[in-house]
Every structure is written in C-alpha cells, then in structure tokens.
Coordinates of C-alpha atoms in Angstrom, one line a residue:
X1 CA 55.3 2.1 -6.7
X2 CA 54.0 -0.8 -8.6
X3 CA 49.9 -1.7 -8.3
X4 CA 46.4 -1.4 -10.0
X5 CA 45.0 1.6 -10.9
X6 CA 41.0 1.0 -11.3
X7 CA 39.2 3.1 -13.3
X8 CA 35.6 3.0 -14.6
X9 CA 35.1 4.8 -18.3
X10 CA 37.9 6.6 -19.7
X11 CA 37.0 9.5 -22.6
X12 CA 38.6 12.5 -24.3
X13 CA 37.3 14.9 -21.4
X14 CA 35.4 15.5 -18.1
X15 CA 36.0 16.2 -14.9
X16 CA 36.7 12.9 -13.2
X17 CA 39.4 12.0 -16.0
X18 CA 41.3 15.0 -14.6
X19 CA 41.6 13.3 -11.0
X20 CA 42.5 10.1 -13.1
X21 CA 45.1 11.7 -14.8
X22 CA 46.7 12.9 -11.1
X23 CA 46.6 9.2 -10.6
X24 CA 48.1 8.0 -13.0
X25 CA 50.8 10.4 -13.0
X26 CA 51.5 9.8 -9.7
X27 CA 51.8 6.1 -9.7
X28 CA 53.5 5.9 -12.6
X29 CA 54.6 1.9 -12.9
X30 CA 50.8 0.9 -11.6
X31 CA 48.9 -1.0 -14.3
X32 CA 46.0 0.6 -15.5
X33 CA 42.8 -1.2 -15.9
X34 CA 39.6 0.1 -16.8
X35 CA 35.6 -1.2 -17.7
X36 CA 36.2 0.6 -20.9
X37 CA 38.2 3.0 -22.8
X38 CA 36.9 5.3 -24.9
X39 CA 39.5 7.6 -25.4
X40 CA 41.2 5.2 -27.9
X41 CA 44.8 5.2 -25.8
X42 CA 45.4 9.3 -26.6
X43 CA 44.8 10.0 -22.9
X44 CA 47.6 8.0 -21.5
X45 CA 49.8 7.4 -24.9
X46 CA 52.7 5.6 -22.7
X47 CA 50.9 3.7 -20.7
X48 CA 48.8 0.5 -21.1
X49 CA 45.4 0.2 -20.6
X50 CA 43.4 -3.1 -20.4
X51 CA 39.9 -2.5 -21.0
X52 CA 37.4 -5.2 -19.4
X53 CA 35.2 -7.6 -21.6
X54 CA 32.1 -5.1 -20.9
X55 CA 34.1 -2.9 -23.7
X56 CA 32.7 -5.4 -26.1
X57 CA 29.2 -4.7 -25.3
X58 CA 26.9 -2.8 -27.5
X59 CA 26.3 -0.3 -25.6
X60 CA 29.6 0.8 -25.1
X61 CA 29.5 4.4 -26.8
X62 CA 28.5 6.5 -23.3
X63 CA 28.1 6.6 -19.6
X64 CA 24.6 7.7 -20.6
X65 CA 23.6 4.6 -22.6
X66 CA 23.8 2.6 -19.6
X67 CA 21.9 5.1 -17.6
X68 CA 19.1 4.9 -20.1
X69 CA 18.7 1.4 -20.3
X70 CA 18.6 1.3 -16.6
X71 CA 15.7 3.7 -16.8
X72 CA 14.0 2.3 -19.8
X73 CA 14.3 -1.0 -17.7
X74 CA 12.9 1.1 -14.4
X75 CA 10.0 2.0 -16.3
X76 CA 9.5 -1.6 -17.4
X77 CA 9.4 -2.9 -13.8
X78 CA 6.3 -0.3 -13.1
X79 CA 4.7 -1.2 -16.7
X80 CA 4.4 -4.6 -16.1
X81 CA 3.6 -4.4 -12.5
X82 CA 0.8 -3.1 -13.6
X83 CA -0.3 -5.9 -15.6
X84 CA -2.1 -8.9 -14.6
X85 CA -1.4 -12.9 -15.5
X86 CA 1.2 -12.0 -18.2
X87 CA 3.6 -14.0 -18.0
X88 CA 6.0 -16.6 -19.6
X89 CA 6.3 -20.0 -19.4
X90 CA 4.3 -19.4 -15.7
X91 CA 6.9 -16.7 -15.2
X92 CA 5.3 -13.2 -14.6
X93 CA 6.3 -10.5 -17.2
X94 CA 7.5 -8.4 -14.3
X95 CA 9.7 -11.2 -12.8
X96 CA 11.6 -11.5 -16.0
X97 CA 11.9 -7.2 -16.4
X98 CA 12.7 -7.2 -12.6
X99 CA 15.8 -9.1 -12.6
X100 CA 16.9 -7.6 -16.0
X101 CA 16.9 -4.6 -14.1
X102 CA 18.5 -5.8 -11.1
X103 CA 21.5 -6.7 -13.4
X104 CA 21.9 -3.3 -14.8
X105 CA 22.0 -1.5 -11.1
X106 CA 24.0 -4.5 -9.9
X107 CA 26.9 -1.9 -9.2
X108 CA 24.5 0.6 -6.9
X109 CA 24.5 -0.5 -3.0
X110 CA 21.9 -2.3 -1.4
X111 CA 20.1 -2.6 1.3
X112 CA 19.4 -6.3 2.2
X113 CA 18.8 -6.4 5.8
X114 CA 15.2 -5.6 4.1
X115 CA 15.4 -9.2 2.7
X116 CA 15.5 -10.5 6.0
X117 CA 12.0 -8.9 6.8
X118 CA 10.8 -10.0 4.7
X119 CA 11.7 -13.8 3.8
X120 CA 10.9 -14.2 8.1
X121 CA 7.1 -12.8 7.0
X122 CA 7.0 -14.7 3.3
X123 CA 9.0 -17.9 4.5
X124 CA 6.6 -19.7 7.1
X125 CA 3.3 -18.5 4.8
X126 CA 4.9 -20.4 1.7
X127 CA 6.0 -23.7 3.8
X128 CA 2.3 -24.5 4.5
X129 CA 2.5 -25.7 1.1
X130 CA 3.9 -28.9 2.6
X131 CA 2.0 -28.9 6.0
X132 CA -1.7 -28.1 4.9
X133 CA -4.2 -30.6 4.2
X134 CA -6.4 -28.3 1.8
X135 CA -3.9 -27.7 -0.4
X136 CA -5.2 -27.1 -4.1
X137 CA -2.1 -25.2 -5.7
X138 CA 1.5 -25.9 -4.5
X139 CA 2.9 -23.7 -7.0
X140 CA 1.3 -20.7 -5.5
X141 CA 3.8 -21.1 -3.0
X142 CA 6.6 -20.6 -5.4
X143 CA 5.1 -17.6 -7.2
X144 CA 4.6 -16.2 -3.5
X145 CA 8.5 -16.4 -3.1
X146 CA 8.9 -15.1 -6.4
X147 CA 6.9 -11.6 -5.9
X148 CA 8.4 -11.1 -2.5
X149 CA 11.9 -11.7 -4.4
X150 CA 10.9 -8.9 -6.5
X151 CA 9.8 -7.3 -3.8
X152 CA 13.0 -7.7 -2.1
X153 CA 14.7 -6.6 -5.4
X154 CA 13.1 -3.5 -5.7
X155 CA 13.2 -2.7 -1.8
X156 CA 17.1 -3.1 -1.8
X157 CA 18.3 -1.8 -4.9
X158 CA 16.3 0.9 -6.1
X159 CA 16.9 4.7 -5.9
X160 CA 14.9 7.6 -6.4
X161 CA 15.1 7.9 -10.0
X162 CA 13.8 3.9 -10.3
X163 CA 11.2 4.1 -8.3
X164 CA 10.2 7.8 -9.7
X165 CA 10.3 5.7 -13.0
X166 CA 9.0 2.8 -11.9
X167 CA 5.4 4.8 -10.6
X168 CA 5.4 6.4 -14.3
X169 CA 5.7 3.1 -15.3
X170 CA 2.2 2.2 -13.4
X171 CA 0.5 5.1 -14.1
X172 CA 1.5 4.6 -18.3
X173 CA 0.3 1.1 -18.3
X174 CA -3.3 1.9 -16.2
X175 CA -3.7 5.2 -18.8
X176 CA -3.2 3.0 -21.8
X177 CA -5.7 0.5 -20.2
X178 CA -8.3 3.9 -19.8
X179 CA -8.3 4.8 -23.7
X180 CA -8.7 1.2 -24.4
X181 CA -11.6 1.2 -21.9
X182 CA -13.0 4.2 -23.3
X183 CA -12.5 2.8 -26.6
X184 CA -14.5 -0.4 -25.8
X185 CA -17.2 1.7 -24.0
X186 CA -17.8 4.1 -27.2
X187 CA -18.2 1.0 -29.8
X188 CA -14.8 1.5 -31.5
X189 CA -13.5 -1.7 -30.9
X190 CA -16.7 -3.7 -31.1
X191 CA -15.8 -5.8 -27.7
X192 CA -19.2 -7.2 -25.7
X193 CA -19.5 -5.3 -22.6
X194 CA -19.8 -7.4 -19.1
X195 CA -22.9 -7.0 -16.9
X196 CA -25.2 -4.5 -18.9
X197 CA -28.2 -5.1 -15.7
X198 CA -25.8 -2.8 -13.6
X199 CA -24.8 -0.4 -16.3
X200 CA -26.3 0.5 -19.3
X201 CA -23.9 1.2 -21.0
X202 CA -22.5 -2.1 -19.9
X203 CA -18.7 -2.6 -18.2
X204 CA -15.4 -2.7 -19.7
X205 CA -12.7 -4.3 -18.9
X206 CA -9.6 -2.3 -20.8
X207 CA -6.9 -5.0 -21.1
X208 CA -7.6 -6.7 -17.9
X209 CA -9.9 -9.6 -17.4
X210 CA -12.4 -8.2 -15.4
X211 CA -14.0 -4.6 -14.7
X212 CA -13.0 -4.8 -10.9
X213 CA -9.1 -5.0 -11.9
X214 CA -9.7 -2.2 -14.1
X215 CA -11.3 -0.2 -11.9
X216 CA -8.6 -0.8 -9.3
X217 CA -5.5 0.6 -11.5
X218 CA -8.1 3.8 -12.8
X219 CA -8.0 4.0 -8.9
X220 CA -3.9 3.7 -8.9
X221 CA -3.5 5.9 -12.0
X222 CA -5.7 8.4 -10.3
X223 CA -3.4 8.6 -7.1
X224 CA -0.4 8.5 -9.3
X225 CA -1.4 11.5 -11.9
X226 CA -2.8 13.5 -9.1
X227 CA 0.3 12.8 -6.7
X228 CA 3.3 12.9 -9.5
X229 CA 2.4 14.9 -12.3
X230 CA 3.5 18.7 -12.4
X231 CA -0.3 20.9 -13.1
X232 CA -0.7 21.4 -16.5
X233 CA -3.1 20.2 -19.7
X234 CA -1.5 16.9 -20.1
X235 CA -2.2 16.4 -16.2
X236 CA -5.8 17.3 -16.4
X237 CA -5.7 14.8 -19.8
X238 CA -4.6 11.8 -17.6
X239 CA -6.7 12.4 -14.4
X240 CA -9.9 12.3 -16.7
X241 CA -9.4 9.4 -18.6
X242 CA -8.4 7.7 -15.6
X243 CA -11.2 9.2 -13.6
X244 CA -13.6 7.9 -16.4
X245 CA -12.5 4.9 -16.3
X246 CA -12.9 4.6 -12.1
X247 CA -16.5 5.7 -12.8
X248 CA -17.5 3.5 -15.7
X249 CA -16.1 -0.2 -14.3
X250 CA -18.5 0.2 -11.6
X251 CA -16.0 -1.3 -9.5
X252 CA -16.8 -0.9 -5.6
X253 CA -13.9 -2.3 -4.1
X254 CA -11.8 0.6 -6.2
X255 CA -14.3 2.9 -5.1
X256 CA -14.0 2.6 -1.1
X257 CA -10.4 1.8 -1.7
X258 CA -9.6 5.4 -3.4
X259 CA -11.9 6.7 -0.5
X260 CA -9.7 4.7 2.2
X261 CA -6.5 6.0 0.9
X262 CA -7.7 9.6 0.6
X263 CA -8.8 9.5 4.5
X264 CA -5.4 7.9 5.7
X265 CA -3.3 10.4 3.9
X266 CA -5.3 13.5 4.9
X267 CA -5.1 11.9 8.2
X268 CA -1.6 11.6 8.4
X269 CA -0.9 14.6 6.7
X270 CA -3.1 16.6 9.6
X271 CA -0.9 14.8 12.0
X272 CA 2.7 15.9 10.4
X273 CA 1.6 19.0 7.9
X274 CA 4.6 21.0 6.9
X275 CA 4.5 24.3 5.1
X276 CA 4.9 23.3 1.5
X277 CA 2.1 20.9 1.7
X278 CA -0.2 24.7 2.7
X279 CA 1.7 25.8 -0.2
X280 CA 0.4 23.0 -2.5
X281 CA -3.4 24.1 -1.7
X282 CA -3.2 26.4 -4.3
X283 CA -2.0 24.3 -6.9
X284 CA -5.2 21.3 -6.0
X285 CA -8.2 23.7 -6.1
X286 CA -7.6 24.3 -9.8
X287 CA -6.9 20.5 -10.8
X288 CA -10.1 19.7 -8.4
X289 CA -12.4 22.1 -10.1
X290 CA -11.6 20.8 -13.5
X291 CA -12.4 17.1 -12.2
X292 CA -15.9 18.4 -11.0
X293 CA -16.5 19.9 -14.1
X294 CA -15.5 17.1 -15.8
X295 CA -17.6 14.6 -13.8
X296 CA -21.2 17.5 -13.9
X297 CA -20.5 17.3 -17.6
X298 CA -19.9 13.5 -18.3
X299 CA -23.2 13.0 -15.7
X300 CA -25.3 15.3 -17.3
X301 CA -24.4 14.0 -20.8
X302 CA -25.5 10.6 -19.3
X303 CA -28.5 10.6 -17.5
X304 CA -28.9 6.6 -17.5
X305 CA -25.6 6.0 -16.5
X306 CA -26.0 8.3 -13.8
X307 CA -28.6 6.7 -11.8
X308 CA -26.7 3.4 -12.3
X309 CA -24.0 5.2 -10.5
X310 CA -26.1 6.3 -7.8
X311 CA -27.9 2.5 -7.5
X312 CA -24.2 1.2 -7.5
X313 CA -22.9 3.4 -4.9
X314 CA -25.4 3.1 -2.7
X315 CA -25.4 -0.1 -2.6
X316 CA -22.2 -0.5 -0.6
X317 CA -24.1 1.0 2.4
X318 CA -27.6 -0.2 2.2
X319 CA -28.3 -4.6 1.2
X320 CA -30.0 -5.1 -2.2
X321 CA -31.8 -8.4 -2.1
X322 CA -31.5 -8.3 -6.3
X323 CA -27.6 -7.8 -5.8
X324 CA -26.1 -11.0 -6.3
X325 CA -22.8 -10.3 -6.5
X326 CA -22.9 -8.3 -2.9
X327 CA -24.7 -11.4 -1.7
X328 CA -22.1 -13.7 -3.0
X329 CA -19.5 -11.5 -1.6
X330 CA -21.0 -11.3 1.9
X331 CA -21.5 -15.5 1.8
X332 CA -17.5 -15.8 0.9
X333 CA -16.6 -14.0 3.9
X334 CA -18.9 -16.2 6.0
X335 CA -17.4 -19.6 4.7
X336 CA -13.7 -18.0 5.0
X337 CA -14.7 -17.4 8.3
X338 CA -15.8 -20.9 9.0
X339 CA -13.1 -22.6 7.0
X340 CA -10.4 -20.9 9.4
X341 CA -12.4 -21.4 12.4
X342 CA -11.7 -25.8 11.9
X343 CA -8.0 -24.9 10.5
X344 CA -5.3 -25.6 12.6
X345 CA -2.5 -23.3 13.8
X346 CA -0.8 -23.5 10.8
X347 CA -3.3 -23.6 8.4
X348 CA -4.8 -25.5 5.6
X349 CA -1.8 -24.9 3.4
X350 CA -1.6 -22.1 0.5
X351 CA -4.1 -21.7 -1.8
X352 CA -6.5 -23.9 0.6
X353 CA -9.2 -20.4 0.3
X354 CA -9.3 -20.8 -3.2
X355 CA -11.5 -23.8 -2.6
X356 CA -14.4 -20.5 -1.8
X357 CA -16.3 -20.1 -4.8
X358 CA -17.7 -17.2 -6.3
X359 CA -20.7 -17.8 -5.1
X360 CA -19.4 -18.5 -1.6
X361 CA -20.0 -22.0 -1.4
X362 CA -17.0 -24.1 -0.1
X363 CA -16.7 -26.5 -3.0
X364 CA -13.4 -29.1 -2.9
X365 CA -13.4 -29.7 -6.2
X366 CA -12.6 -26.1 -7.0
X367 CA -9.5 -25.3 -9.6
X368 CA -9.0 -21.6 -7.9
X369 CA -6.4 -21.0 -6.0
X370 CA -7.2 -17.4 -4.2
X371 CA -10.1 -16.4 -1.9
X372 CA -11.9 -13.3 -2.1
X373 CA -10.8 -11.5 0.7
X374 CA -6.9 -11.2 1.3
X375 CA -7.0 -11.1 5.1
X376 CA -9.0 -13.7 5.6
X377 CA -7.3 -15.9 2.9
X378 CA -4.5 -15.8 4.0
X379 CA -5.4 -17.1 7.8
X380 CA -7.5 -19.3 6.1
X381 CA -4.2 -20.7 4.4
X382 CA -1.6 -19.8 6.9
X383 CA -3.4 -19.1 10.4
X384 CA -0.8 -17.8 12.7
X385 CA 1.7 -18.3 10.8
X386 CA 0.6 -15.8 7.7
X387 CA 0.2 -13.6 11.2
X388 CA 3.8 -11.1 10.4
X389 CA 2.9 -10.8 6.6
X390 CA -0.6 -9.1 7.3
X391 CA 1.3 -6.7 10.1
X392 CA 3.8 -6.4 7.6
X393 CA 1.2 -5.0 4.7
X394 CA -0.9 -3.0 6.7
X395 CA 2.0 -1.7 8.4
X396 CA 3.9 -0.7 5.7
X397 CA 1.0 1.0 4.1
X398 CA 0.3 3.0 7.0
X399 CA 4.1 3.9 7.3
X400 CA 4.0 5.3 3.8
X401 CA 0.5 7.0 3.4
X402 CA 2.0 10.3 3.2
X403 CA 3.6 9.2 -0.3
X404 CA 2.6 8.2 -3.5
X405 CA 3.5 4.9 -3.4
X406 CA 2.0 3.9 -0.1
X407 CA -1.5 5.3 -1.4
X408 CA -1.7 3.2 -4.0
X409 CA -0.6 0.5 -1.9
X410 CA -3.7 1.5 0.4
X411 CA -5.9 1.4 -2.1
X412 CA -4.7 -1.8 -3.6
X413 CA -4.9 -3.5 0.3
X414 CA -8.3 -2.2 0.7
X415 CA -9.8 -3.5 -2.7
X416 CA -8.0 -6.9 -1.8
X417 CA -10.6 -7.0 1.0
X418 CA -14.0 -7.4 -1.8
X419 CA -11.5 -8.4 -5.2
X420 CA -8.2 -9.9 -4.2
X421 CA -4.8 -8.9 -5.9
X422 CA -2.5 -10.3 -3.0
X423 CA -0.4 -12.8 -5.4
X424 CA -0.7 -10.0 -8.9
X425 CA 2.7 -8.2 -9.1
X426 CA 1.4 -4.4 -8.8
X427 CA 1.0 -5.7 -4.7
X428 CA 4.3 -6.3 -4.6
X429 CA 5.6 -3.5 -6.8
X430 CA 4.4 -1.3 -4.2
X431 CA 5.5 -3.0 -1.4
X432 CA 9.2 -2.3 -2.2
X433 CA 8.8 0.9 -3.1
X434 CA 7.6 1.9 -0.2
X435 CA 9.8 -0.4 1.6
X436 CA 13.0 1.2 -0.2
X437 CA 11.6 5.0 0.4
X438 CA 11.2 3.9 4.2
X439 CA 14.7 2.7 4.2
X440 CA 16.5 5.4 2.0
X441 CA 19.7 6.3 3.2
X442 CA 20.6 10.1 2.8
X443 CA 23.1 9.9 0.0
X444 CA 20.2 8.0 -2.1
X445 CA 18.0 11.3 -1.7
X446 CA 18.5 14.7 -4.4
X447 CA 18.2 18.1 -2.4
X448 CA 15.4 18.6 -5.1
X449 CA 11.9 17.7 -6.1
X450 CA 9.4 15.6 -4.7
X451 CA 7.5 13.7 -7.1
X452 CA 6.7 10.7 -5.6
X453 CA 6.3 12.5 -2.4
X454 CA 8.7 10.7 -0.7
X455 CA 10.2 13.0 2.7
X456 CA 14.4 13.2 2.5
X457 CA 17.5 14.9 3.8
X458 CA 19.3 17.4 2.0
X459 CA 22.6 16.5 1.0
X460 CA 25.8 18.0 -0.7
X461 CA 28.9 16.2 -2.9
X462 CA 32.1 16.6 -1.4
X463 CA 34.9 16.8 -3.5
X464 CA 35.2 13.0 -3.7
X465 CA 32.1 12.4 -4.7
X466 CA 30.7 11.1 -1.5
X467 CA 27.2 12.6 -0.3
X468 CA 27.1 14.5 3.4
X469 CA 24.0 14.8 5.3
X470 CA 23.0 18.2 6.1
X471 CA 20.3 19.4 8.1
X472 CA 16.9 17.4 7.6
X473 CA 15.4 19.2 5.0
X474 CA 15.6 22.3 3.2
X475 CA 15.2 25.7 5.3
X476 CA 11.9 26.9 6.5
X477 CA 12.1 30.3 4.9
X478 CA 13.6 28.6 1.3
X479 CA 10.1 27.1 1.5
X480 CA 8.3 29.9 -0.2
X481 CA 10.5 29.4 -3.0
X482 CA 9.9 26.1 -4.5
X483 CA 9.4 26.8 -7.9
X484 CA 5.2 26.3 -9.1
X485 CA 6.1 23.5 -12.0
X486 CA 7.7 21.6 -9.2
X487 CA 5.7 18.5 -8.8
X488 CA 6.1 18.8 -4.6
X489 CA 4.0 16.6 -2.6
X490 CA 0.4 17.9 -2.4
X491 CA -2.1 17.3 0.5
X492 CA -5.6 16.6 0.0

C-alpha cells in the first residue's frame, strides 16, 4: 500500500516511536515524512525519511526545548501584562510577546467561537472612532482592537499550563515592582517620593508611573500569592512585600477593589462550597495570622504612617473638604455624567472622555485620551453601543470569582471605577484567562492540582492518546486526600 506516513519527532527511544515503528512496518512502500528526525536514519535504516524545514531550527535537540520556550514565552505574556505603557514603536510589549506565543502553540486547538464574542462586543465600541464628534484619539481605537486580539489569543489558545504561567507571570512582575517600591521607600535608590501631605513617608511608585497603578498590581500580586502559591516561607516572603506595598501607595481604588473581590468570592464560594475548600481553612489561618503580625509590627514600628493610613482610609467613607484629589474625583464623575447625558446613541466617539480633566473640568483642548471612570467612559464614548462590552466585563468577572484569575479581574474592574486601566494590557490579560477557563474543554483539564483555582473534569488517556471524560470531579471520599503542599483552591 503506497501513501504518507506522518510523523512528528523521531528519536532513539520512547513509547510513541514503538506505535511508529508498527506503522511503518505495516505500510511498508508509504513514504515517511516527519517535522524532525533525530534518530539520525538508525531507526528505519531502509527506509527514507524526509525531515521538514523546522529540522533546521535551533531548537531542534528535544520535544522538551519547544515546550520550554512555549512556557518561557507563557510566562512572558503574564510579565508584560503586568506592565503599563511599554511598548514599541506604539506597539505594547505584551502585543509583541503575545503573538510570539501564539506562534509557538500554533499546533494546540482552539477555541474561536470566543472570537466571535468578543469582536460583536469590541467591534461597534471601536467604529465610533469614525462616527463621534468628540473624538480626540482615533488610534485608541486600534489599540482597543489590538488588546481584545490578545484577548482573543489568549482566550482561544491557551491551556492550563499557560495560563498557570501566565498568572506567575503577573504575580513576578508586581513582586519585582514591591522590592523596587520598598527600595524607593527606604532611601536606597534616592527617587523623590509623590504626595508627602498624605504620607509621611511620601508614595512610591515602583516601576509604574503613578502610586495608584502600583497599588493596583500589590492588590493583584496579593490575590495571586494568596490564591497560587503552595504555604510555605517563600509564600509568606511574597504576600508581605506585596502587602507592603498595597499599604504604602495609599492607593484607595486598590483598597476597595481587593475588598470587592474578597466579598464576591466568599460570596460565591458560600453559594457552591465544596469539601476541599473546608479542607483549605486550615491551610489560611496560618498564612492569615502571619499577615496580621506582619501588618501590628510594620504599624507599630510606624506610628506616623499609621495615622496617615487611618486619615486615608477613612476618607473613602466620610468627605474631606482638604481632599482634593476625592473632590476632583467626585467632579469627573459629574461632568462624565453630563457629557453622556448630550451624547447621542452612539456616542461621542472613542477617547471623547478623555477630554475630562483631572480636575474634572471638561476642557476640549485636552491631549488625554481616557476618563477616570471606566463605566462611565466608555458610555460617554460609545453610549449604547459600548452597552455588550460592560455586560461582557462585569459578567465575565462574576462568572469567574471563584478563581484566581477572575479576582484579580474584580479587583482590576473595580479600581477602573476611581483610576482607570480599561485600555492597559493586564485588563485584557485577564479577560482571556478567565474567558479560556470558562470555556475549557475536558481534555484541556489535568486530573490534578488546582493552582489557579480553576474547577475541571477528571479525565484519563486512552491508549491513543486521546482524553475521556469521566465523572465531574474527583470522588468525594478521595477528597481527604489531597496532598497539604497541593496549592488547591482556598476560600476566604
């Protein structure tokens, strides 16, 4: 029988060479053809066999060398997600990584029908670019369609392992920004401190631009390390530094963000508790008593910056006529409110809320391109039409509160109301990620571990390689068996 035998890697040994050689004995005038051969032709001495051009690559050497620059480029899609206005040649940083990544998956299946979704919610918000009156920066429409492409990306291709990696990602880059923070705070790198009337010690800004952005990824990093890290000293490590750094940007939108995303996943969790999530109870009291002692210790060390905590916390319930920047904040909304009101169904066009100051004074001459308040910006911008994409977001954070992923995502949606991050790429990062956990099919899902509490199916390999679905979840009774390093989903 003549034909094309298709192989992937050939090698010396290993289980799926010996099914190859069944093959090729059995078809024994088929052409063989393979991405690479490594076995230098002593496997099938007789016979033929065509390596592809990929055989020329560098990284020829192993299966596992592609695996690990698919995870190394994984963990790049969370690292620079978690960055904010890096980019290249107006390109973000975590554009560029994204599609690099995409082209080392490109073989895995997908799960488009997510693009649909969407472009129909993205789509009519980006086209006001050429309808709206108020327009101040077109191009914001084409960096919208760029992060929902990442989005999209993300959403469609990535399986557990990336988007495992791509949350260590995150949480590496908002650490990192924490020592520097800390660094900046104790005088070792010399940088002048922002707003020293509201903190004594003044606010740092890590290797952001401002102290709100990096008080909103101290917030992320501390959902991440408390929701993905296995209990143990390095654990601990990361939750204070990250914890500091929450506590010294003095930023209030981070603050009630964290807060909101605690409340919706306790809520949810009360709603659909399962057993191992009783079980995890045991491993949080330990990890929560070391952050109170932490936080008693760092507050008694500093009594000054302790009442500026206080005066900064509670002044997100009660007005302060000296607090200009909750004035200005409250006067934004106010004008947003207004500008919408005299928009019409479609909008002003993207960007049109960026014409909102800082101060909250509508001024048309204004260079920004982004209002304060995500919500209101973009019906400002968009009207009706910018109507599916706000479902879309809230929606999808609500659908994944329960993981770590769609926490963050809360607490990033809920800062975006005070400090907006709707057009950074950690938004967007998160949306597919929760997107692709919400759309997982079985076969995508290991039988073990849950560190990005995402819920799955337990599966097993049939002899072909293909995974089965089993029952939906592991047995009851196996419950009281999940190993204590296991970084299992833990309730709050």
């Amino acid at each position: 029988m003549s034909g094309i035998i298709a192989l992937d890697w050939i090698s010396s040994m290993g289980g799926s060479e010996k099914v190859h050689d069944v093959k090729v004995e059995t078809f024994a005038h088929a052409e063989v053809r393979c991405l690479r051969n490594d076995d230098a032709g002593l496997r099938h001495p007789p016979r033929v066999v065509r390596e592809s051009w990929i055989a020329k690559a560098p990284l020829r050497r192993s299966k596992a060398a592609y695996k690990h620059h698919s995870n190394a480029l994984a963990w790049g899609v969370g690292a620079s997600g978690a960055l904010i206005g890096v980019q290249v040649s107006n390109v973000h940083v975590f554009t560029v990584v994204t599609v690099f990544w995409l082209l080392s998956v490109h073989a895995k299946p997908g799960r488009w029908g997510i693009a649909i979704g969407l472009g129909l919610a993205v789509i009519p918000v980006a086209t006001t670019a050429l309808t709206g009156n108020l327009v101040n920066n077109a191009t914001l429409a084409l960096q919208l369609l760029a992060l929902a492409g990442n989005a999209t990306m993300i959403a469609a291709k990535s399986d557990r392992d990336d988007r495992r990696l791509m949350l260590y990602g995150v949480l590496s880059t908002s650490t990192i920004a924490s020592v520097v923070a800390l660094m900046q705070v104790s005088g070792v790198l010399g940088v002048e401190l922002w707003h020293r009337e509201i903190s004594s010690l003044g606010r740092p800004q890590g290797i952001y631009p401002e102290p709100d952005w990096l008080g909103l990824f101290g917030a992320i990093g501390l959902v991440l390390a408390w929701r993905m890290l296995p209990r143990s000293t390095f654990r601990n490590v990361v939750l204070a530094l990250n914890t500091a750094t929450l506590a010294l940007a003095f930023a209030r939108a981070a603050w009630v963000g964290l807060v909101a995303a605690v409340v919706l996943h306790v809520a949810f969790s009360l709603v659909d508790r399962r057993r191992e999530c009783r079980q995890a109870r045991g491993r949080t009291v330990p990890t929560l008593l070391f952050l109170v002692a932490f936080a008693v210790v760092g507050l008694a060390a500093s009594p000054g910056v302790r009442a500026d905590l206080a005066d900064r916390a509670q002044s997100i319930f009660i007005s302060d006529p000296d607090d200009v920047s909750g004035r200005a904040r409250v006067q934004q909304a106010e004008t947003l409110i207004r500008l919408a009101e005299t928009a019409p169904w479609y909008g002003n066009g993207i960007s049109a809320s960026g014409r909102v100051g800082v101060s909250g004074i509508y001024d048309p001459r204004s260079e920004n391109s982004v209002g304060s308040n995500w919500v209101l910006s973009l019906w400002v911008d968009a009207k009706y039409l910018a109507a599916p994409l706000i479902l879309l977001l809230i929606g999808v954070a609500a659908a994944g509160a329960r993981t770590a992923a769609g926490q963050a995502l809360a607490v990033v949606l809920v800062n975006n109301l005070f400090s907006n991050a709707s057009f950074s790429p950690i938004t967007w990062l998160l949306l597919g990620l929760v997107l692709a956990a919400r759309s997982v099919r079985v076969n995508d899902q290991p039988a073990h571990t849950a560190a990005d509490g995402e819920q799955h199916h337990a599966h097993r390999e049939s002899p072909n390689g293909v995974g089965t679905a089993e029952s939906p979840g592991p047995p009851r009774r196996m419950a009281a068996h999940t190993p204590r390093h296991r970084a299992t989903e833990e309730c709050t």
